Short mmCIF file of C-alpha atoms and ligand atoms in Angstrom, two decimals:
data_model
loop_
_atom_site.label_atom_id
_atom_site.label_comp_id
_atom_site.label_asym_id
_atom_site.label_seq_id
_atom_site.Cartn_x
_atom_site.Cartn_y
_atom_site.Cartn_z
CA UNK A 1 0.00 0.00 0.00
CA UNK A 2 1.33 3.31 -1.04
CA UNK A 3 1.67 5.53 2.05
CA UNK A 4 -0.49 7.97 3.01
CA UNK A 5 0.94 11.96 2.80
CA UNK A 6 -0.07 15.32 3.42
CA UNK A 7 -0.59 17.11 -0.18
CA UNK A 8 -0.98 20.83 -1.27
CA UNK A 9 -4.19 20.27 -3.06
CA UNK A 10 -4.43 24.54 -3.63
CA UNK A 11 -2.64 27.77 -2.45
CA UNK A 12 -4.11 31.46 -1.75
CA UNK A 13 -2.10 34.95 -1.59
CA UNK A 14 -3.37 38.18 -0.24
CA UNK A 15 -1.38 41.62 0.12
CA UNK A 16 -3.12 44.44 0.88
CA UNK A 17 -3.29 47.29 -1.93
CA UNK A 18 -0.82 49.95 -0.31
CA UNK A 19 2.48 50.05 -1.79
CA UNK A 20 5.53 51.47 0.41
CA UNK A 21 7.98 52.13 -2.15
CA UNK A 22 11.84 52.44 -1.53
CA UNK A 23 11.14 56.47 -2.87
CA UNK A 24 8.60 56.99 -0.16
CA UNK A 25 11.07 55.38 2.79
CA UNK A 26 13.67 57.18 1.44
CA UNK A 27 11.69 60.53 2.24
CA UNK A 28 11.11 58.60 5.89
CA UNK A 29 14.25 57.83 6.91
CA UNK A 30 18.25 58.76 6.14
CA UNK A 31 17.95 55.54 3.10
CA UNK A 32 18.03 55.40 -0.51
CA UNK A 33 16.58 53.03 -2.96
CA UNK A 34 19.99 52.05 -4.25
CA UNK A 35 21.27 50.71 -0.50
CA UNK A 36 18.25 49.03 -0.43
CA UNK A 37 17.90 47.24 -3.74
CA UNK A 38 21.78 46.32 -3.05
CA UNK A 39 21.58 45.15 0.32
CA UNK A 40 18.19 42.99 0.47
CA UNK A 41 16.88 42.88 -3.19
CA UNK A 42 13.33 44.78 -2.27
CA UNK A 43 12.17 47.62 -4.22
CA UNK A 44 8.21 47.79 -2.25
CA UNK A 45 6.07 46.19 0.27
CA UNK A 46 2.31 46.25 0.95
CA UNK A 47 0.73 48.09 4.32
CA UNK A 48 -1.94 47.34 5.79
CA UNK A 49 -3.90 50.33 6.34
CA UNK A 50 -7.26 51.18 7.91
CA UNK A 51 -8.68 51.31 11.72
CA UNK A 52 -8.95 48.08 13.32
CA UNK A 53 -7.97 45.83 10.53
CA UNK A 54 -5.18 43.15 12.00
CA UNK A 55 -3.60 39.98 10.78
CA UNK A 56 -6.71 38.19 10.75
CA UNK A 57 -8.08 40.30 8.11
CA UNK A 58 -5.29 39.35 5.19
CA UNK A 59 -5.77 35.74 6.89
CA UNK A 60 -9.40 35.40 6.28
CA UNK A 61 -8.99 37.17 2.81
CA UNK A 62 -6.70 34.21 1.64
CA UNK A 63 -8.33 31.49 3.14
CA UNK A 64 -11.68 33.00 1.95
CA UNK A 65 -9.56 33.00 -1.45
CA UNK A 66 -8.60 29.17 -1.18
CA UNK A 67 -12.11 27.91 -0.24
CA UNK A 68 -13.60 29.55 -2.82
CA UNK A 69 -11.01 28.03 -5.69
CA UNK A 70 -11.08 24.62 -4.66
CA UNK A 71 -14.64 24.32 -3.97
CA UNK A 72 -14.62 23.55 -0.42
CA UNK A 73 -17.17 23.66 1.76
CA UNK A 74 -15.73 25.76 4.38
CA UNK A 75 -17.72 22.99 7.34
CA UNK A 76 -15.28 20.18 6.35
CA UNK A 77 -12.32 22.03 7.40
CA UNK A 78 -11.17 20.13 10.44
CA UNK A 79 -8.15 22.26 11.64
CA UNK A 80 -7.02 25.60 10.65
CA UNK A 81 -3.12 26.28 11.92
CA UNK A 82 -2.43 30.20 11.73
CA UNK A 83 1.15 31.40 11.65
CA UNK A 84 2.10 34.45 12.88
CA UNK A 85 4.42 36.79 14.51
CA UNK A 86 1.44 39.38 15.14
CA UNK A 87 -1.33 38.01 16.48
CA UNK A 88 -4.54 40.23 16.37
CA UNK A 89 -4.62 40.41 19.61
CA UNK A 90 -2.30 38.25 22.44
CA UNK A 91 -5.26 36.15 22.80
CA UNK A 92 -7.63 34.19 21.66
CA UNK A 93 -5.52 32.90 18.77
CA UNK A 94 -5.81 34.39 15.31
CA UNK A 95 -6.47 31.45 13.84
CA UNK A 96 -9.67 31.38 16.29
CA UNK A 97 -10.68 34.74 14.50
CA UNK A 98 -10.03 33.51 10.74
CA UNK A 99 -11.72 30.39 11.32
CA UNK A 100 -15.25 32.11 12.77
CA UNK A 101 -14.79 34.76 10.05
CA UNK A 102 -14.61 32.33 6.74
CA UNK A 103 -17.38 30.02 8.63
CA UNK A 104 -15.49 26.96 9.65
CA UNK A 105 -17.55 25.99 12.88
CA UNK A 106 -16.44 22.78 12.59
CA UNK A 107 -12.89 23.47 12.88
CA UNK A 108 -10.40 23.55 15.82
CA UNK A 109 -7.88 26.12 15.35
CA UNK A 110 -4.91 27.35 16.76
CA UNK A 111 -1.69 29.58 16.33
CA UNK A 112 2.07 28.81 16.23
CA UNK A 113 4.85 31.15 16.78
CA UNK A 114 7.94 30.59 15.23
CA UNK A 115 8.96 34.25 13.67
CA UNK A 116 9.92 33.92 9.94
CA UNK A 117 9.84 30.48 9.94
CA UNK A 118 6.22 29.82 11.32
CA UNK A 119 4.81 28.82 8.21
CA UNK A 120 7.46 25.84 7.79
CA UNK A 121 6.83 24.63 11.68
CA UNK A 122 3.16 24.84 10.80
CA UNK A 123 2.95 22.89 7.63
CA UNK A 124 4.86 19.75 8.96
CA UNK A 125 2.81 20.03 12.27
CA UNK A 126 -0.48 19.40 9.99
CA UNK A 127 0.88 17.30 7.71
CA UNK A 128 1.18 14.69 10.50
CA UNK A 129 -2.35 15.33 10.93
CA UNK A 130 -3.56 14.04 7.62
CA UNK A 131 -1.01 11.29 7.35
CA UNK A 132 -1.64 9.60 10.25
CA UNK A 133 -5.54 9.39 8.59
CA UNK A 134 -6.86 11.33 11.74
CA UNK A 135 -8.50 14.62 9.52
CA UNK A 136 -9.14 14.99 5.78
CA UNK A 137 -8.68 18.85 5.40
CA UNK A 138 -6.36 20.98 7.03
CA UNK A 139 -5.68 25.09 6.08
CA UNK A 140 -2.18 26.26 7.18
CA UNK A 141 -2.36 30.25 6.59
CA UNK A 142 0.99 32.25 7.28
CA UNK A 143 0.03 35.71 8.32
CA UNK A 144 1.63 38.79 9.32
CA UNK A 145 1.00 42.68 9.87
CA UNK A 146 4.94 43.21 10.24
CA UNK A 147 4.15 47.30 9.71
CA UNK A 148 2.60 47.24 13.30
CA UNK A 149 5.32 46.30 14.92
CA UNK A 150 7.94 48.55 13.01
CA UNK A 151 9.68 51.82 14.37
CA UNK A 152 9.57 53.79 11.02
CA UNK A 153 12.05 56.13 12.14
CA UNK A 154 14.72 52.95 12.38
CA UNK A 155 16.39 52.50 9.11
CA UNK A 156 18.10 49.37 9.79
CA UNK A 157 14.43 47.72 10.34
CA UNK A 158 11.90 49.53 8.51
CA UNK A 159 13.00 49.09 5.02
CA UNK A 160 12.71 45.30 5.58
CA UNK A 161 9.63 44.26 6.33
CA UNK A 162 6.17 44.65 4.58
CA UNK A 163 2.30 42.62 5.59
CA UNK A 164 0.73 39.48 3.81
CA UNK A 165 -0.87 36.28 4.36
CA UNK A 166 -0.73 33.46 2.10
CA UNK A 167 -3.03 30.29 2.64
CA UNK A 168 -2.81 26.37 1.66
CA UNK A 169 -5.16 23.60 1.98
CA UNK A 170 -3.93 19.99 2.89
CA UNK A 171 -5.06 17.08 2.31
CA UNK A 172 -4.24 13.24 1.78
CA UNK A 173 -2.52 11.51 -1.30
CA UNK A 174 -1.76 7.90 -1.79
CA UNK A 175 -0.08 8.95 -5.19
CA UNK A 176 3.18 9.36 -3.80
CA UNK A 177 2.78 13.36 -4.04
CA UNK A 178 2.88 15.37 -0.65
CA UNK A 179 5.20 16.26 2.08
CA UNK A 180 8.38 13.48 2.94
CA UNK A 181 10.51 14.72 5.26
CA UNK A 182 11.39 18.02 7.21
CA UNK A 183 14.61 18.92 9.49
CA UNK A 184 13.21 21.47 11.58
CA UNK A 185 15.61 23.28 14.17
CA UNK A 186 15.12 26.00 17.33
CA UNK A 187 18.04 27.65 19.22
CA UNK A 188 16.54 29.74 22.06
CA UNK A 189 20.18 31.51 23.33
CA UNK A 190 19.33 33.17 19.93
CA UNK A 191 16.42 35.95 21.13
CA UNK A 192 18.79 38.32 22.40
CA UNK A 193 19.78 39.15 18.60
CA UNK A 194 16.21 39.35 17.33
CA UNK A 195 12.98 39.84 19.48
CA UNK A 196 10.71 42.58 20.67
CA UNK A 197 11.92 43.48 23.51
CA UNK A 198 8.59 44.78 25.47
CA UNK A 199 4.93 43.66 25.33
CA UNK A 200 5.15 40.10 26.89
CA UNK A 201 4.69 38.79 29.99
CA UNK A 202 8.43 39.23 30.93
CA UNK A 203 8.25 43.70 30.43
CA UNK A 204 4.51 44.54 30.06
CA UNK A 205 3.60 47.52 28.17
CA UNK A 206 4.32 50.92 29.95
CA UNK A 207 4.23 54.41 29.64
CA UNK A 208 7.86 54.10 29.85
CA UNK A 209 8.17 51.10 27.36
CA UNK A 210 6.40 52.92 24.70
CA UNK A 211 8.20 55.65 24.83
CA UNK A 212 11.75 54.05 25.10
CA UNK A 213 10.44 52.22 21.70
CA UNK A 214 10.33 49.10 23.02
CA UNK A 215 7.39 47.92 21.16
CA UNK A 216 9.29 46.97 18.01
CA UNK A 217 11.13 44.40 16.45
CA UNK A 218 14.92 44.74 17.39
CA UNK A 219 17.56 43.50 15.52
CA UNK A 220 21.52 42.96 15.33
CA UNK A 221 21.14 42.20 11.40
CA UNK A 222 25.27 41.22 10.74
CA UNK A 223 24.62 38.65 13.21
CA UNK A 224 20.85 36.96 12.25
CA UNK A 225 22.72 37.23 8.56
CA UNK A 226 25.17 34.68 9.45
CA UNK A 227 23.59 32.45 11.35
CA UNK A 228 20.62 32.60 8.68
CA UNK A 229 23.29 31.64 5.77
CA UNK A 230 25.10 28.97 7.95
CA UNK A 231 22.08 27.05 8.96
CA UNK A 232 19.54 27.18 5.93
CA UNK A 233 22.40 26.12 4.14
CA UNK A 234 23.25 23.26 5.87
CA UNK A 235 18.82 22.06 6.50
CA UNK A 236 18.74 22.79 3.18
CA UNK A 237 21.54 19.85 2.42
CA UNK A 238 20.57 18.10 5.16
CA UNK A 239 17.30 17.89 3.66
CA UNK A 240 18.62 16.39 0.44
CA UNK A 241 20.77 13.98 2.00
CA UNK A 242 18.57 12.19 3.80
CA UNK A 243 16.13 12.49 0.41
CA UNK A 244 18.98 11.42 -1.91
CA UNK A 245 18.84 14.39 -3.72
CA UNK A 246 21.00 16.03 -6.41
CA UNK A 247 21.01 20.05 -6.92
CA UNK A 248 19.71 18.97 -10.34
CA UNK A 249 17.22 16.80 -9.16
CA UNK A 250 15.40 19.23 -7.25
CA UNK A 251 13.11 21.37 -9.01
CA UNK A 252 12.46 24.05 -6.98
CA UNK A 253 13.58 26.00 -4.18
CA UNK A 254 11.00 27.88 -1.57
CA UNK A 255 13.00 30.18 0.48
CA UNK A 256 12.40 32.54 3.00
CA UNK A 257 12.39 36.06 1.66
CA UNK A 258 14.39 37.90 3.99
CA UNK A 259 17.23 39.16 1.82
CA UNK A 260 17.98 38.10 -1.25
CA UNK A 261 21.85 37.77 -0.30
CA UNK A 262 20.74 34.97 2.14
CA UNK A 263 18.54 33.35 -0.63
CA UNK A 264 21.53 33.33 -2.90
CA UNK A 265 23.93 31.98 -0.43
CA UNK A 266 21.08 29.44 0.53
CA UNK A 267 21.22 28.60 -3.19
CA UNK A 268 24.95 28.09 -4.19
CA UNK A 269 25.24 26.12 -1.10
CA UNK A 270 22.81 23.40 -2.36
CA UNK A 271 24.65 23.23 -5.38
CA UNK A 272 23.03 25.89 -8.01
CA UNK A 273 25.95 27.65 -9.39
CA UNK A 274 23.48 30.44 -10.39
CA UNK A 275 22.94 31.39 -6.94
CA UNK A 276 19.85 33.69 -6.65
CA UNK A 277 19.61 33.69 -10.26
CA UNK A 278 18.56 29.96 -10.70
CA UNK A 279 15.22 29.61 -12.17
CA UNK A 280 14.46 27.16 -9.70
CA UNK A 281 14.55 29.53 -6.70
CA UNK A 282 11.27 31.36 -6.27
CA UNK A 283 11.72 35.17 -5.58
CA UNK A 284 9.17 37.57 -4.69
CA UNK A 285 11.13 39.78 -2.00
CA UNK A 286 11.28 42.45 -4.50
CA UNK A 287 7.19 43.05 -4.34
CA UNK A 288 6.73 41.91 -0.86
CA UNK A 289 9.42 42.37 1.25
CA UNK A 290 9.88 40.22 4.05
CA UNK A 291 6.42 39.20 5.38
CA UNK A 292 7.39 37.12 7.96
CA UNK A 293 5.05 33.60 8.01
CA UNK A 294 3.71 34.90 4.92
CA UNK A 295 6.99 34.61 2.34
CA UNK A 296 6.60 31.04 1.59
CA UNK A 297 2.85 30.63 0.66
CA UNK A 298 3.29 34.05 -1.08
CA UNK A 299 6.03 32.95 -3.07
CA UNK A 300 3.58 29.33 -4.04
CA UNK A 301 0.81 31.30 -4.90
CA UNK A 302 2.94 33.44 -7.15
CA UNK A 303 4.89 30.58 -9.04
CA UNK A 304 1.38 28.35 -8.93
CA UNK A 305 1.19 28.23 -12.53
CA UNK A 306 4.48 27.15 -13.03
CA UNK A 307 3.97 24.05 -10.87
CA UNK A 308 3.76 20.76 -12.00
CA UNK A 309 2.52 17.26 -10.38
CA UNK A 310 5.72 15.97 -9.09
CA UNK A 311 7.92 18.41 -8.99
CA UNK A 312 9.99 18.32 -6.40
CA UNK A 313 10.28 21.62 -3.89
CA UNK A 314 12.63 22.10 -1.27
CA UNK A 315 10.82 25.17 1.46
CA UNK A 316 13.32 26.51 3.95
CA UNK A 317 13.39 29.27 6.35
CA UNK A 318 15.24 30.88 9.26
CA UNK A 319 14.03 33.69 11.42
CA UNK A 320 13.32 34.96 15.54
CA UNK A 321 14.37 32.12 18.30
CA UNK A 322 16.03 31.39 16.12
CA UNK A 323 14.36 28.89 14.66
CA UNK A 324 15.14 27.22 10.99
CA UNK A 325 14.69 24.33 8.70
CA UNK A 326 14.25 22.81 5.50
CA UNK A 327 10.65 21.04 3.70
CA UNK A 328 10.75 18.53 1.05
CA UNK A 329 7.80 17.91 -0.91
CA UNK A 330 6.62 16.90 -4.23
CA UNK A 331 4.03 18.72 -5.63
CA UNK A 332 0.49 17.37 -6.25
CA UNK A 333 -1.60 19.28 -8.91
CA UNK A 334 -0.62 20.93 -12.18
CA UNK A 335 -0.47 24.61 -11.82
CA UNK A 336 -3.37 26.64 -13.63
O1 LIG B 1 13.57 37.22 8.49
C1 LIG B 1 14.02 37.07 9.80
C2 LIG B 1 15.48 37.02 9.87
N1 LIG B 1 16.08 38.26 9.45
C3 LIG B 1 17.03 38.25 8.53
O2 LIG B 1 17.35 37.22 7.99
C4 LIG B 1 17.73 39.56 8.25
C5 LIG B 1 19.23 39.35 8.21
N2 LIG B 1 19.98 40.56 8.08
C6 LIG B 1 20.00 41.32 6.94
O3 LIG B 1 19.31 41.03 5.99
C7 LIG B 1 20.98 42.47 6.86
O4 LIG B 1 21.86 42.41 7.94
C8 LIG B 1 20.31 43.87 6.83
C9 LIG B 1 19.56 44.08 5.52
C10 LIG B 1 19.35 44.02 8.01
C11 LIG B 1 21.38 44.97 6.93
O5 LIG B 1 22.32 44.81 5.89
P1 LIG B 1 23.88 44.75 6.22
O6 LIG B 1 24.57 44.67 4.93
O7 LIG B 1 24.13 43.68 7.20
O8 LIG B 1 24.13 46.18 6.82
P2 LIG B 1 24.70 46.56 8.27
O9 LIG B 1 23.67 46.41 9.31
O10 LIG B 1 26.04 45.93 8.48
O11 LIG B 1 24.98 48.10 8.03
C12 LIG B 1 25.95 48.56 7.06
C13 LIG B 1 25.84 50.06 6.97
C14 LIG B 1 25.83 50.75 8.34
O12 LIG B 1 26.50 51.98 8.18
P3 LIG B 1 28.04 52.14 8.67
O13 LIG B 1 28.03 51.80 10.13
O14 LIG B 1 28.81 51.16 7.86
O15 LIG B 1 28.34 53.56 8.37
C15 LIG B 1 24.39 51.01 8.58
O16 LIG B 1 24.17 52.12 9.44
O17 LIG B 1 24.60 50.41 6.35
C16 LIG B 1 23.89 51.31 7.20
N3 LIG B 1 22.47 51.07 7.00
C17 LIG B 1 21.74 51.71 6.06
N4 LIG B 1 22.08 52.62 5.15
C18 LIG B 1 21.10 53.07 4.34
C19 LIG B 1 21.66 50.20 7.67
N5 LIG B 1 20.41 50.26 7.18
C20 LIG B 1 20.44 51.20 6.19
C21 LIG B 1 19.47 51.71 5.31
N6 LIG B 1 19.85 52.63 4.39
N7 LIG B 1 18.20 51.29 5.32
#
């Protein structure tokens, strides 16, 4: 009997419409588009703007997306896994919110936080869901409002980062097609180099926290850089190894978008002498920026048509913990 796996049977994107140029942060900050086209490879990100609208908004809009392209009913969604970096609120969960909202009343639902690389955590936590047989259908969004957690007058930060939410659904395939194998990784002596440093229970919001700026994501970039390039690298291979997998016979590459010098690195290291430039490796930094749990189902749902049944994708991702790994996968549907 062919084993059961967890497939991508459809994938859903949505960015919200306002476009933060390079031009506009340069008139923000002390930046330039040059330094930042050089540096990370983004020329825009979306915002999301407009009173009261949080994560769970972009969520719902993708997932709202998905349902309505694969022609699911949204009562036979069993569990819906959000991942995100910025909840809507600290609780209930956001996926509690996006659930309700898109009418699955069936579902259970629940976040995970793993910074940037939430959405890989979260897809290999459901996948064990549908291939142990125990539920049919499973959505995994990745969703983030980075912009509300952002000092815009911080240079080294603000040019990064941009919102999005990307959506898959899961479900079983006795084909062959689906997710194999993951090496998933956390380091926790890694927060002091990337975290927000007020807000949680540890330093509760203050007068004196907001206005020491403590409400924002804090970074030492030089040093998440490094470790980013030394350990996708190496899930990435580690990945293939245990997959028996050639540079050549890999198909795609899924990585996090956090700077396109990473990507490239990322790249050459798992044998594609092309680097960044590979036609396997999926870019969309340049429109998005880094959206957090949202780069790698943003980057499926833009290369979707491209896809074909079997190819075989590598996802990988390193962000806040730190946390990092590698996906592999073969894909299950020819892109439309
Ligand atoms: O997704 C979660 C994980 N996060 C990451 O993977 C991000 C990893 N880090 C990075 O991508 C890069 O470190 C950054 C894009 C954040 C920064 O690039 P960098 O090449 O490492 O620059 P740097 O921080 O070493 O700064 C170099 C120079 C500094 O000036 P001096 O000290 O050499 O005079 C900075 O002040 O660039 C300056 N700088 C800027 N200049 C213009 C920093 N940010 C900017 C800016 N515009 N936006």
């Amino acid at each position: 009997m062919t084993k059961l796996r967890a497939a991508i049977t459809g994938v859903q994107g949505y960015v919200p419409d306002y476009v933060l140029t390079n031009e506009e942060l340069s008139r923000m900050v002390d930046t330039s588009d040059e330094w930042i086209t050089s540096r990370t490879g983004i020329k825009e990100r979306r915002i999301l703007k407009g009173e009261g609208l949080g994560t769970s908004h972009m969520g719902t809009k993708a997932v709202q997306g998905l349902l309505e392209k694969t022609n699911t009913d949204p009562q036979e969604i069993d569990l819906i896994i959000c991942a995100t970096t910025t909840p809507d609120m600290v609780f209930p969960a956001t996926a509690n919110l996006i659930a309700n909202e898109v009418g699955a009343t069936k579902a259970f639902s629940y976040d995970i936080q793993a910074a940037c690389s939430g959405f890989l955590y979260s897809i290999f936590t459901a996948s064990q869901f549908i291939a142990t047989g125990m539920y049919k259908k499973v959505i995994v969004v990745g969703a983030d409002k980075m912009s509300s957690i952002i000092d815009y007058t911080d240079r080294s930060t603000c040019v990064i980062f941009g919102d999005g939410a990307g959506a898959v659904l899961l479900e079983g395939n006795e084909e062959g097609e689906g997710i194999h194998d993951a090496v998933l990784q956390s380091d926790g002596s890694g927060w002091v180099h990337l975290h927000q440093k007020a807000g949680g229970s540890r330093r509760p919001a203050t007068m004196e926290t907001v206005q020491n700026r403590e409400h924002f994501v804090y970074q030492e970039g030089k040093h998440v850089f490094k470790n980013a390039v030394t350990n996708m690298g190496a899930a990435v291979l580690q990945v293939m190894k245990q997959n028996n997998l050639t540079a050549e016979a890999v198909d795609w590459l899924n990585p996090h978008q956090a700077n396109r010098r990473i990507v490239d690195n990322t790249a050459k290291s798992m044998g594609l002498a092309d680097g960044v430039d590979s036609e396997k490796v999926m870019m969309t930094i340049h429109k998005f920026g880094n959206t957090t749990s949202g780069t790698l189902p943003l980057n499926l749902w833009d290369y979707e048509s491209r896809l074909k049944k079997g190819d075989k994708m590598i996802l990988a991702a390193f962000g806040g913990g730190f946390t990092w790994g590698a996906v592999y996968l073969t894909w299950a549907y020819d892109g439309k």
